[in-house]
DNA sequence: ATGAAAGCGCTAACAG
DNA sequence: CTGTTAGCGCTTTCAT
């Protein structure tokens, strides 16, 4: 490797001291225009690039943020990630991607590892049962923001960015009721997650407010992987008194349900309506295009990054973290052909 | 921030010197079992964690690799990324994710930035016209591996991991011909990319070998974004003498084409067959499930990471990069209901 | 087996 | 405006 030039090399060539070069390059304090030019020439000549590692060591700051997702293959996290990364890049931060695969052990291992690398903060949308752990992380002085996946109590402890899952699910369910559906099934995500419990609650309350009695037999719960929604749907649809609509609590769940429905030769929306949640890119392209609750995923990512950077800057200035802020972004129901 | 303990703190408590602590922790040279125990106690007591930044500075090695993709929202890159990350994590590396958005300027900015952070190597699957640039990157001593997106000439210069795009496309086209199709349209990706040129060539040669004359009017080329395949398909299908099959050179392209076909009330595969390329997760779930060329995307990612780590280790040992290796992984045609 | 000391490349007082 | 100096936390000769 052609060993890269350092400040000392530049200083020697420019005939000044390293500190002058450092000052000239960082532009904090003033440097004579004349010498500055000589320095710039030397920089050019040596093809000097600052060594960020040593800078990080000196400054106690790495301009790096850590993003934890359960899996980047889930388009929901991919879109959030894009928002995080765009925003981070524009502010001079790079992002380390950590897939935890829903595994608490991997999540913790990653966090511990990243702590030793002096990352400036964490954006977490992988947490399953980590409230206490993450609270402690902030207690150690690390800026943290949780996106989408967080419990009610996390809102007191750290920055959060999300949507009103209860209201969005309530509205989606009410829409189905208003368009004449009475037996509305639910494709329910893991109830370990607060966000799914909230959506579930929205569904139940919309039913109740419309005077429709809740039927637990209409609720499909994934047991192992999402793959089983295919089976669950087939079973539900072939039992007596099948539903006339299904509310899937995420688009990926909706895709699996639609797959089963197609395989049973059922027509969507004539035999059964389907509504999703997320509005990932593909939901407009499947057949029929999916009616779904639109979450501003990219914007959630941007908001999370901004939130984190705000905390980092506050900490740089004041030495301590600002009080937590909880952001709630808006959702909307996108009507397409999977409902009538 | 509760200021973290360092080697010196541990040394003081254990009543030894920093170098002894360092040795005890790294286990390279021998340390008395007795003192080692005292040190471990002190580590426990102070909750010591090594500072990787300073270690990186000292060692000239950051245990970090840089992954460049055009956009993580493309499921193809998401799956490759998962493979890269899993493999990297298991070997103690972390990965910095860089979305270049097909923008050469961003790509270069990222690479220059990452060079200053002493990343140990680059995995690149974003490159459009960067052969010379990337060759130089390796020339500067950086381990590089290109995945999927690379030119023929790159194979001489850097490690590559990919599939035999020509043969896979040839086989897919031949399959369509063998099942009775004669007017086979093409949904062609950007011809700036070698991989698409290769697939295109496979299509043409399969046609030629079957005695079917090539018709340029059957080739849909995206002009700006992939979105326009929707329009292109509608136009092609409503013109005189429409095709009886379409070979989409990527699954995302296939999804857009199928969307248009559905909107025209055409039945797949009865009115027209569709075949894709990639076998992303969703291709089995769309309606009808998509016949497609399966690329081992996750494995490509794993192979790329292994290839890079091999280079890094070789360089650590011998001081220079090993000669480039070009890996070709196998593909297979997955038959589903979008073809007869 | 252990300690002292040099130094990775950079920034930031402190003097001048 | 500029140079000297002291580290950031760690590894690694070189002595002992």
XYZ file of C-alpha atoms (C1' of nucleotides) in Angstrom:
712
model
C 0.000 0.000 0.000
C 1.383 3.350 -1.033
C 1.628 4.740 2.469
C -0.538 7.822 2.710
C 0.804 11.222 3.575
C 0.064 12.625 7.017
C 0.043 16.074 8.541
C 3.726 15.883 9.297
C 4.610 15.234 5.656
C 2.508 18.155 4.550
C 4.014 20.368 7.242
C 7.544 19.521 6.205
C 6.923 20.293 2.565
C 5.088 23.503 3.330
C 7.812 24.472 5.793
C 5.474 25.002 8.725
C 4.435 23.112 11.842
C 1.767 20.434 11.967
C -0.533 22.585 14.047
C -0.532 25.283 11.418
C -1.485 22.738 8.818
C -4.212 21.414 11.056
C -5.540 24.914 11.564
C -5.388 25.761 7.887
C -7.322 22.639 7.017
C -9.973 22.957 9.678
C -10.374 26.697 9.216
C -11.149 27.279 12.878
C -8.549 29.861 13.738
C -6.932 32.220 11.274
C -3.976 31.361 9.126
C -2.008 33.722 6.912
C -3.283 33.586 3.352
C 0.238 33.248 2.046
C 1.148 30.215 4.172
C -2.288 28.771 3.681
C -1.617 28.662 -0.011
C 1.706 26.942 0.494
C -0.042 24.403 2.681
C -2.726 23.768 0.105
C -0.055 23.224 -2.504
C 1.618 20.688 -0.272
C -1.704 18.982 0.356
C -2.217 18.761 -3.372
C 1.272 17.529 -3.995
C 1.169 14.792 -1.379
C -2.430 13.888 -2.072
C -3.010 14.255 1.632
C -6.230 12.883 3.194
C -6.925 13.341 6.873
C -6.927 10.205 8.965
C -10.376 10.125 10.517
C -9.438 7.365 12.918
C -6.896 9.475 14.728
C -9.239 12.415 14.634
C -11.933 10.271 16.213
C -9.571 9.135 18.911
C -8.616 12.680 19.720
C -12.128 14.076 19.571
C -13.958 11.190 21.213
C -16.370 11.216 18.289
C -16.465 9.055 15.205
C -19.142 10.634 13.011
C -20.611 7.193 12.753
C -24.065 6.043 13.705
C -25.254 2.541 14.247
C -28.512 1.358 12.725
C -30.048 -1.822 14.063
C -32.770 -3.515 12.049
C -34.123 -7.007 12.326
C -33.478 -7.735 8.657
C -32.711 -5.456 5.766
C -34.589 -7.883 3.538
C -37.846 -6.635 4.958
C -38.773 -3.776 2.590
C -40.109 -1.782 5.526
C -36.683 -1.586 7.093
C -35.019 -1.083 3.734
C -37.045 2.053 3.156
C -36.425 3.384 6.656
C -32.738 2.639 6.179
C -32.653 4.642 2.985
C -34.072 7.639 4.828
C -31.589 7.265 7.666
C -28.673 6.953 5.336
C -29.543 9.854 3.060
C -29.970 12.156 6.011
C -26.868 10.919 7.778
C -24.712 11.309 4.691
C -25.838 14.876 4.165
C -24.734 15.671 7.713
C -21.375 13.975 7.381
C -22.224 10.783 9.213
C -21.788 7.255 7.982
C -24.017 4.411 9.040
C -23.088 0.952 10.165
C -25.790 -1.554 9.339
C -26.579 -4.253 11.863
C -29.042 -7.034 11.092
C -30.146 -8.648 14.296
C -32.421 -11.242 12.748
C -34.854 -10.747 15.674
C -32.219 -12.294 17.904
C -31.714 -10.517 21.214
C -28.270 -12.017 21.648
C -27.063 -10.671 18.319
C -28.602 -7.299 19.085
C -26.719 -7.039 22.338
C -23.495 -8.307 20.895
C -23.739 -5.651 18.198
C -24.482 -2.876 20.637
C -21.590 -3.839 22.885
C -19.291 -4.034 19.907
C -20.382 -0.645 18.594
C -19.923 0.969 21.985
C -16.244 0.069 21.845
C -16.013 1.744 18.476
C -17.264 4.992 19.872
C -20.248 5.323 17.616
C -21.972 8.621 18.189
C -25.411 7.109 18.595
C -27.875 4.355 17.877
C -30.998 4.141 15.753
C -32.904 1.053 16.733
C -35.776 -0.568 14.946
C -35.084 -4.130 15.891
C -35.881 -4.199 19.578
C -38.173 -6.883 20.834
C -37.754 -7.024 24.586
C -35.004 -4.546 25.154
C -36.569 -1.633 26.979
C -34.430 -1.889 30.074
C -31.305 -2.547 28.090
C -31.832 0.447 25.856
C -32.716 2.682 28.732
C -29.376 1.786 30.241
C -27.661 2.504 26.942
C -28.946 6.040 27.081
C -28.025 6.149 30.753
C -24.426 5.532 29.694
C -24.600 8.698 27.640
C -25.337 7.323 24.187
C -27.882 9.142 22.051
C -30.604 6.686 21.068
C -33.683 6.860 18.914
C -36.144 4.068 18.443
C -38.137 3.857 15.247
C -41.465 2.091 14.897
C -40.632 -0.692 17.268
C -40.832 0.557 20.823
C -42.995 0.195 23.876
C -45.138 2.843 25.471
C -42.675 3.183 28.315
C -39.743 3.742 25.947
C -41.263 7.093 25.069
C -40.350 8.411 28.499
C -36.766 7.230 28.225
C -35.533 7.834 24.683
C -36.385 9.639 21.469
C -38.947 7.783 19.407
C -40.256 8.163 15.872
C -43.405 6.397 14.749
C -47.006 6.680 13.705
C -50.302 6.416 15.518
C -50.800 2.723 14.970
C -54.002 2.573 16.952
C -55.731 5.308 15.010
C -54.498 4.103 11.625
C -55.786 0.589 12.250
C -59.023 1.951 13.636
C -59.573 3.983 10.470
C -58.715 1.102 8.158
C -61.125 -1.197 9.965
C -63.843 1.432 9.954
C -63.367 1.820 6.225
C -64.044 -1.884 5.730
C -67.124 -1.665 7.906
C -68.401 1.385 6.052
C -68.019 -0.413 2.740
C -70.294 -3.168 3.934
C -68.035 -5.765 5.499
C -69.091 -7.485 8.700
C -66.892 -10.528 9.148
C -63.459 -8.983 9.122
C -60.499 -11.248 9.733
C -57.151 -10.073 11.024
C -53.655 -11.048 9.916
C -51.903 -10.171 13.147
C -48.185 -9.567 13.569
C -46.288 -10.653 16.658
C -48.051 -9.400 19.736
C -44.729 -9.094 21.455
C -44.489 -5.821 19.594
C -46.333 -2.824 20.947
C -47.008 -1.555 17.444
C -48.961 -4.692 16.593
C -50.820 -4.631 19.878
C -51.853 -1.071 19.084
C -53.048 -1.977 15.601
C -54.880 -4.919 17.060
C -56.546 -2.626 19.568
C -57.576 -0.242 16.777
C -59.200 -3.126 14.948
C -61.095 -4.298 18.007
C -62.322 -0.889 19.001
C -63.523 -0.048 15.502
C -65.461 -3.295 15.524
C -66.902 -2.573 18.938
C -67.862 1.001 18.043
C -69.766 -0.361 15.048
C -71.580 -2.883 17.206
C -69.857 -5.857 15.621
C -68.901 -8.515 18.095
C -65.302 -9.593 18.159
C -64.609 -13.159 17.058
C -61.250 -14.555 18.084
C -61.632 -17.262 15.480
C -61.092 -14.617 12.821
C -57.670 -13.661 14.110
C -54.698 -15.276 12.374
C -51.560 -15.238 14.484
C -48.219 -16.189 13.111
C -46.611 -18.866 15.159
C -43.168 -19.349 13.699
C -42.466 -17.478 10.476
C -44.651 -15.301 8.310
C -44.805 -18.167 5.875
C -47.536 -19.727 7.882
C -50.033 -17.012 7.011
C -50.415 -18.889 3.763
C -51.623 -21.955 5.652
C -53.649 -19.979 8.163
C -55.517 -18.232 5.370
C -56.363 -21.457 3.611
C -57.642 -22.942 6.818
C -59.685 -19.895 7.714
C -61.247 -19.627 4.267
C -62.256 -23.239 4.060
C -63.841 -23.346 7.507
C -67.523 -22.594 7.958
C -68.654 -18.962 7.862
C -65.492 -17.475 6.324
C -64.697 -13.751 6.529
C -65.653 -11.238 3.841
C -62.554 -9.116 4.399
C -59.072 -9.469 5.832
C -57.044 -6.726 7.449
C -53.364 -7.631 7.288
C -51.313 -5.729 9.828
C -48.377 -5.421 7.428
C -47.980 -5.511 3.654
C -45.696 -8.544 3.688
C -48.415 -10.368 5.612
C -50.957 -9.150 3.058
C -48.864 -10.547 0.196
C -48.826 -13.966 1.795
C -52.542 -13.872 2.419
C -53.267 -12.821 -1.156
C -51.068 -15.609 -2.386
C -53.223 -18.139 -0.533
C -56.427 -16.498 -1.714
C -55.268 -16.689 -5.327
C -54.359 -20.310 -4.929
C -57.890 -20.975 -3.699
C -59.254 -19.235 -6.782
C -60.953 -16.598 -4.721
C -61.470 -13.233 -6.319
C -60.125 -10.152 -4.582
C -62.094 -7.974 -3.864
C -65.314 -9.649 -4.984
C -65.097 -12.749 -2.841
C -63.016 -11.106 -0.185
C -61.462 -7.704 0.379
C -57.902 -7.286 1.578
C -56.296 -4.312 3.204
C -52.684 -3.975 4.245
C -50.483 -1.749 6.362
C -47.230 0.024 5.337
C -47.559 0.857 1.660
C -44.245 -0.601 0.612
C -43.305 0.047 -2.988
C -44.545 -3.276 -4.295
C -48.022 -2.940 -2.857
C -49.051 -0.834 -5.843
C -47.763 -3.465 -8.252
C -49.270 -6.683 -7.005
C -52.516 -7.955 -8.472
C -54.869 -6.518 -7.504
C -53.050 -3.429 -6.249
C -53.321 -3.409 -2.491
C -55.415 -0.983 -0.471
C -53.216 -0.174 2.476
C -52.365 2.202 5.271
C -49.528 4.370 4.091
C -46.736 4.852 6.584
C -44.129 7.460 5.570
C -41.289 4.981 5.954
C -38.592 6.997 4.229
C -39.574 10.041 6.261
C -39.537 8.025 9.449
C -35.927 7.171 8.654
C -35.071 10.803 7.946
C -36.790 11.935 11.140
C -34.932 9.333 13.150
C -31.575 10.447 11.777
C -32.375 14.100 12.432
C -33.501 13.274 15.908
C -30.286 11.443 16.616
C -28.079 14.153 15.173
C -29.905 16.721 17.258
C -29.046 14.715 20.350
C -25.428 14.299 19.318
C -25.028 18.009 18.734
C -26.709 18.881 21.984
C -24.405 16.524 23.791
C -21.347 18.005 22.077
C -22.379 21.459 23.219
C -23.779 20.862 26.667
C -22.161 17.612 27.652
C -25.462 15.924 28.286
C -28.400 14.507 26.391
C -31.511 16.609 25.789
C -34.847 15.406 27.165
C -36.493 12.791 24.968
C -38.734 13.838 22.107
C -41.438 11.597 20.668
C -42.342 12.241 17.039
C -45.528 10.969 15.471
C -45.841 11.140 11.708
C -49.110 10.977 9.810
C -50.578 8.023 7.971
C -53.213 7.808 5.265
C -55.360 5.140 3.746
C -54.469 4.427 0.123
C -57.445 3.043 -1.771
C -56.657 0.544 -4.503
C -58.396 -2.395 -6.103
C -58.093 -4.986 -3.344
C -61.142 -3.425 -1.718
C -64.436 -2.265 -3.165
C -21.375 10.112 29.860
C -19.988 7.811 32.469
C -16.430 7.943 31.197
C -15.332 4.416 30.339
C -12.396 2.727 31.969
C -9.233 2.285 29.937
C -6.188 0.070 30.150
C -4.502 2.413 32.566
C -7.383 2.218 35.032
C -7.363 -1.537 34.897
C -3.599 -1.621 35.291
C -3.689 0.584 38.342
C -6.315 -1.521 40.080
C -4.573 -4.768 39.209
C -1.282 -3.295 40.302
C 0.500 -4.028 37.023
C 1.563 -2.089 33.963
C -0.597 -1.343 30.952
C 1.450 -3.583 28.738
C 0.800 -6.548 30.956
C -2.901 -5.874 30.844
C -2.761 -5.567 27.097
C -0.942 -8.859 26.828
C -3.290 -10.602 29.220
C -6.275 -9.459 27.223
C -4.910 -10.292 23.820
C -3.417 -13.585 24.917
C -0.522 -13.354 22.472
C 2.405 -13.683 24.823
C 2.315 -15.474 28.132
C 1.166 -13.899 31.361
C 1.353 -15.414 34.812
C -1.923 -17.106 35.697
C -1.938 -15.390 39.060
C -1.638 -11.853 37.715
C -3.922 -12.700 34.862
C -6.622 -13.444 37.355
C -6.062 -10.134 39.146
C -6.312 -8.383 35.809
C -9.535 -10.123 34.902
C -10.990 -9.114 38.239
C -10.051 -5.531 37.582
C -11.588 -5.730 34.113
C -14.775 -7.022 35.668
C -14.762 -4.421 38.372
C -14.227 -1.474 36.051
C -16.447 -2.882 33.320
C -13.574 -2.281 30.963
C -14.166 -2.398 27.205
C -11.295 -1.968 24.766
C -11.343 1.165 22.677
C -11.362 -0.089 19.118
C -10.642 3.314 17.699
C -7.257 3.564 19.326
C -6.567 -0.025 18.479
C -7.383 0.731 14.854
C -5.078 3.706 14.874
C -2.255 1.657 16.275
C -2.825 -1.340 14.046
C -3.691 0.481 10.839
C -6.775 -1.712 10.564
C -10.353 -0.985 11.493
C -12.133 -4.328 11.106
C -14.648 -2.459 9.043
C -15.687 -3.089 5.487
C -17.513 -0.758 3.187
C -20.428 -2.005 1.123
C -21.569 0.109 -1.799
C -24.965 -0.591 -3.323
C -27.048 1.558 -5.607
C -30.055 1.344 -3.332
C -30.857 -0.938 -0.463
C -34.520 -0.679 -1.431
C -33.848 -2.951 -4.361
C -34.511 -6.424 -2.931
C -31.637 -7.828 -4.952
C -29.139 -5.696 -3.081
C -30.941 -6.249 0.194
C -30.425 -9.971 -0.107
C -26.793 -9.639 -1.117
C -26.290 -7.254 1.791
C -27.700 -9.772 4.212
C -25.166 -12.328 3.024
C -22.310 -9.869 3.293
C -23.296 -8.791 6.737
C -23.852 -12.230 8.203
C -20.482 -13.391 6.967
C -18.694 -10.235 8.045
C -20.164 -10.336 11.528
C -19.078 -13.912 12.040
C -15.515 -12.892 11.198
C -15.521 -9.859 13.463
C -16.058 -7.224 10.823
C -18.742 -4.578 10.752
C -20.170 -3.178 7.562
C -20.789 0.406 6.608
C -23.682 0.704 4.200
C -23.387 3.205 1.376
C -26.304 3.875 -0.977
C -25.026 5.553 -4.091
C -28.368 5.947 -5.807
C -26.663 5.148 -9.152
C -24.835 8.442 -8.799
C -21.147 8.306 -9.667
C -20.419 11.446 -7.682
C -21.899 10.002 -4.514
C -20.061 6.757 -5.103
C -16.750 8.517 -5.319
C -17.453 10.771 -2.408
C -18.238 7.732 -0.319
C -15.119 5.883 -1.374
C -12.892 8.862 -0.660
C -14.550 9.304 2.703
C -14.147 5.666 3.614
C -10.507 5.670 2.621
C -9.850 8.279 5.276
C -11.509 6.034 7.808
C -9.116 3.249 7.058
C -11.714 0.704 6.102
C -10.116 -2.636 5.456
C -11.772 -3.141 2.095
C -14.617 -2.485 -0.287
C -17.446 -4.612 -1.625
C -18.949 -2.869 -4.592
C -22.181 -3.630 -6.371
C -23.069 -0.135 -7.429
C -20.518 0.621 -10.086
C -21.702 1.930 -13.395
C -18.711 3.405 -15.153
C -16.043 3.072 -12.564
C -13.623 0.461 -13.867
C -10.632 2.756 -13.990
C -11.452 4.292 -10.673
C -11.811 0.967 -8.929
C -8.675 -0.403 -10.513
C -6.852 2.548 -9.004
C -8.468 1.861 -5.643
C -6.920 -1.565 -5.636
C -3.700 -0.042 -6.891
C -3.628 2.024 -3.705
C -3.598 -1.210 -1.767
C -7.258 -1.583 -0.857
C -8.844 -5.013 -1.097
C -11.822 -4.793 -3.445
C -14.473 -7.206 -4.596
C -17.130 -6.435 -7.129
C -20.418 -8.297 -6.993
C -22.748 -8.753 -9.941
C -22.071 -5.380 -11.440
C -18.715 -5.395 -13.150
C -17.267 -5.333 -16.626
C -15.353 -8.058 -18.347
C -12.114 -6.182 -17.879
C -12.667 -5.799 -14.141
C -12.117 -9.515 -13.810
C -8.449 -9.030 -14.572
C -8.043 -6.306 -11.991
C -10.067 -7.206 -8.915
C -11.918 -10.061 -7.257
C -15.387 -10.573 -8.677
C -18.387 -12.636 -7.662
C -21.259 -13.235 -10.034
C -23.160 -15.668 -12.181
C -22.998 -16.673 -15.817
C -25.522 -14.167 -17.055
C -25.142 -15.147 -20.676
C -25.829 -18.805 -20.105
C -28.682 -18.228 -17.670
C -30.457 -15.924 -20.112
C -29.770 -18.302 -22.966
C -31.370 -21.153 -21.039
C -34.388 -19.114 -20.010
C -34.996 -18.008 -23.568
C -34.560 -21.509 -24.863
C -37.107 -22.703 -22.351
C -39.646 -20.280 -23.741
C -38.886 -21.423 -27.262
C -39.171 -25.069 -26.301
C -42.564 -24.455 -24.768
C -43.840 -23.085 -28.033
C -43.218 -19.369 -27.939
C -42.000 -17.570 -31.014
C -42.475 -13.879 -30.493
C -40.527 -13.303 -27.336
C -40.234 -9.764 -26.082
C -37.466 -8.538 -23.796
C -37.655 -6.247 -20.779
C -34.088 -5.045 -20.894
C -32.180 -3.422 -18.048
C -29.683 -0.634 -18.590
C -27.213 -1.624 -21.267
C -24.582 0.402 -19.503
C -24.245 -2.642 -17.301
C -22.248 -5.580 -18.548
C -24.548 -8.027 -16.778
C -27.517 -6.822 -18.798
C -25.546 -6.853 -22.017
C -24.661 -10.449 -21.291
C -28.251 -11.430 -20.590
C -29.290 -9.620 -23.735
C -26.703 -11.557 -25.697
C -27.969 -14.842 -24.247
C -31.464 -13.940 -25.398
C -30.339 -13.093 -28.912
C -28.203 -16.153 -29.367
C -30.894 -18.497 -28.119
C -33.225 -16.938 -30.652
C -30.681 -17.250 -33.404
C -29.838 -20.842 -32.550
C -33.529 -21.670 -32.821
C -33.790 -19.978 -36.184
C -36.012 -17.180 -34.895
C -35.138 -13.825 -36.333
C -34.420 -11.048 -33.899
C -36.914 -8.194 -33.858
C -35.699 -4.996 -32.226
C -39.297 -3.844 -31.939
C -39.796 -6.483 -29.246
C -37.130 -5.030 -26.988
C -38.296 -2.697 -24.240
C -35.576 -0.463 -22.935
C -35.998 1.664 -19.868
C -35.212 5.254 -20.560
C -35.379 6.963 -17.200
C -36.677 4.876 -14.331
C -38.021 1.372 -14.165
C -41.474 2.865 -13.825
C -41.674 3.255 -17.558
C -41.805 -0.482 -18.176
C -45.456 -0.178 -17.296
C -46.002 2.179 -20.213
C -43.697 0.294 -22.553
C -45.586 -2.915 -21.942
C -48.942 -1.326 -22.634
C -47.645 0.134 -25.857
C -46.047 -3.088 -26.992
C -49.122 -5.175 -26.257
C -51.527 -2.878 -28.025
C -49.428 -2.582 -31.185
C -49.947 -4.995 -34.065
C -48.504 -8.491 -33.761
C -47.851 -8.472 -30.006
C -45.474 -10.951 -28.364
C -46.578 -14.262 -26.849
C -43.983 -14.149 -24.090
C -41.854 -11.608 -22.268
C -38.479 -12.231 -20.731
C -37.824 -9.614 -18.059
C -34.138 -9.286 -17.256
C -34.863 -8.700 -13.560
C -37.721 -9.570 -11.217
C -38.517 -5.946 -10.396
C -38.885 -5.350 -14.121
C -41.112 -8.425 -14.333
C -43.354 -7.093 -11.581
C -43.893 -3.864 -13.482
C -44.616 -5.708 -16.685
C -47.084 -8.008 -14.967
C -48.769 -5.005 -13.440
C -49.375 -3.564 -16.898
C -50.533 -6.907 -18.253
C -53.059 -7.248 -15.450
C -54.343 -3.756 -16.057
C -54.932 -4.711 -19.699
C -56.897 -7.749 -18.526
C -54.475 -10.121 -20.162
C -54.134 -13.539 -18.649
C -50.717 -14.782 -17.621
C -49.676 -17.306 -18.874
C -52.543 -18.024 -21.292
C -52.412 -14.778 -23.233
C -48.775 -14.214 -22.573
C -46.026 -15.909 -20.615
C -43.656 -14.002 -18.365
C -40.264 -15.024 -17.085
C -38.060 -13.063 -14.739
C -34.483 -13.046 -13.482
C -33.253 -13.043 -9.847
C -35.820 -15.012 -7.850
C -36.263 -12.412 -5.154
C -38.393 -13.534 -2.245
C -41.594 -11.946 -3.525
C -41.474 -13.589 -6.905
C -43.043 -16.711 -5.442
C -45.875 -14.710 -3.949
C -47.106 -12.546 -6.783
C -50.016 -13.699 -8.901
C -49.305 -15.761 -10.828
C -46.088 -16.890 -9.129
C -43.229 -15.918 -11.381
C -41.106 -18.318 -13.373
C -37.633 -16.909 -13.015
C -33.912 -17.502 -13.144
C -32.730 -18.072 -9.605
C -29.581 -16.253 -8.648
C -28.128 -17.257 -5.265
C -28.158 -13.676 -4.022
C -27.531 -14.385 -0.366
C -24.682 -16.699 -1.299
C -23.227 -14.102 -3.630
C -23.076 -11.773 -0.651
C -21.429 -14.418 1.516
C -18.933 -15.250 -1.197
C -18.091 -11.588 -1.664
C -17.433 -11.120 2.036
C -15.281 -14.231 2.176
C -13.375 -13.132 -0.858
C -12.707 -9.758 0.707
C -11.662 -11.172 4.050
C -9.295 -13.536 2.291
C -7.649 -10.558 0.643
C -7.437 -8.634 3.899
C -5.799 -11.536 5.667
C -3.374 -12.128 2.852
C -2.422 -8.487 2.938
C -1.967 -8.560 6.712
C 0.397 -11.476 6.348
C 2.304 -10.708 3.195
C 1.927 -6.972 2.897
C 0.402 -7.184 -0.525
C -2.815 -8.205 -2.231
C -3.231 -11.694 -3.687
C -3.930 -12.083 -7.386
C -7.583 -11.547 -8.279
C -10.023 -14.438 -8.131
C -13.239 -14.527 -10.141
C -16.043 -16.611 -8.661
C -19.018 -17.761 -10.673
C -21.982 -19.199 -8.810
C -24.654 -21.366 -10.382
C -28.160 -20.371 -11.429
C -31.265 -22.398 -12.052
C -34.578 -21.881 -13.733
C -37.477 -21.951 -11.278
C -40.687 -22.989 -12.992
C -43.866 -21.415 -11.665
C -47.236 -20.493 -13.051
C -46.343 -17.438 -15.138
C -45.288 -19.795 -17.901
C -46.942 -22.872 -19.316
C 7.019 -12.760 33.048
C 6.799 -7.834 33.354
C 7.688 -2.676 32.850
C 9.185 1.568 30.432
C 8.741 4.062 26.574
C 7.858 5.144 21.815
C 4.469 6.263 18.620
C -0.067 5.505 15.331
C -2.081 10.862 13.278
C -4.431 14.241 14.960
C -6.147 18.519 17.916
C -5.845 22.037 21.347
C -4.070 24.545 24.948
C -0.248 27.532 25.845
C 3.425 30.525 24.630
C 5.359 33.605 21.995
C -0.355 34.317 13.186
C 2.557 30.287 14.348
C 5.408 26.674 16.858
C 5.894 23.591 20.911
C 3.949 20.246 23.553
C 0.942 17.086 25.634
C -1.959 13.667 25.137
C -6.529 10.496 23.040
C -5.961 4.570 24.309
C -3.709 1.174 22.563
C 0.256 -2.212 20.946
C 4.902 -3.396 20.726
C 9.824 -3.453 20.780
C 13.443 -3.474 24.075
C 15.149 -4.115 28.404
C 15.192 -6.397 32.694
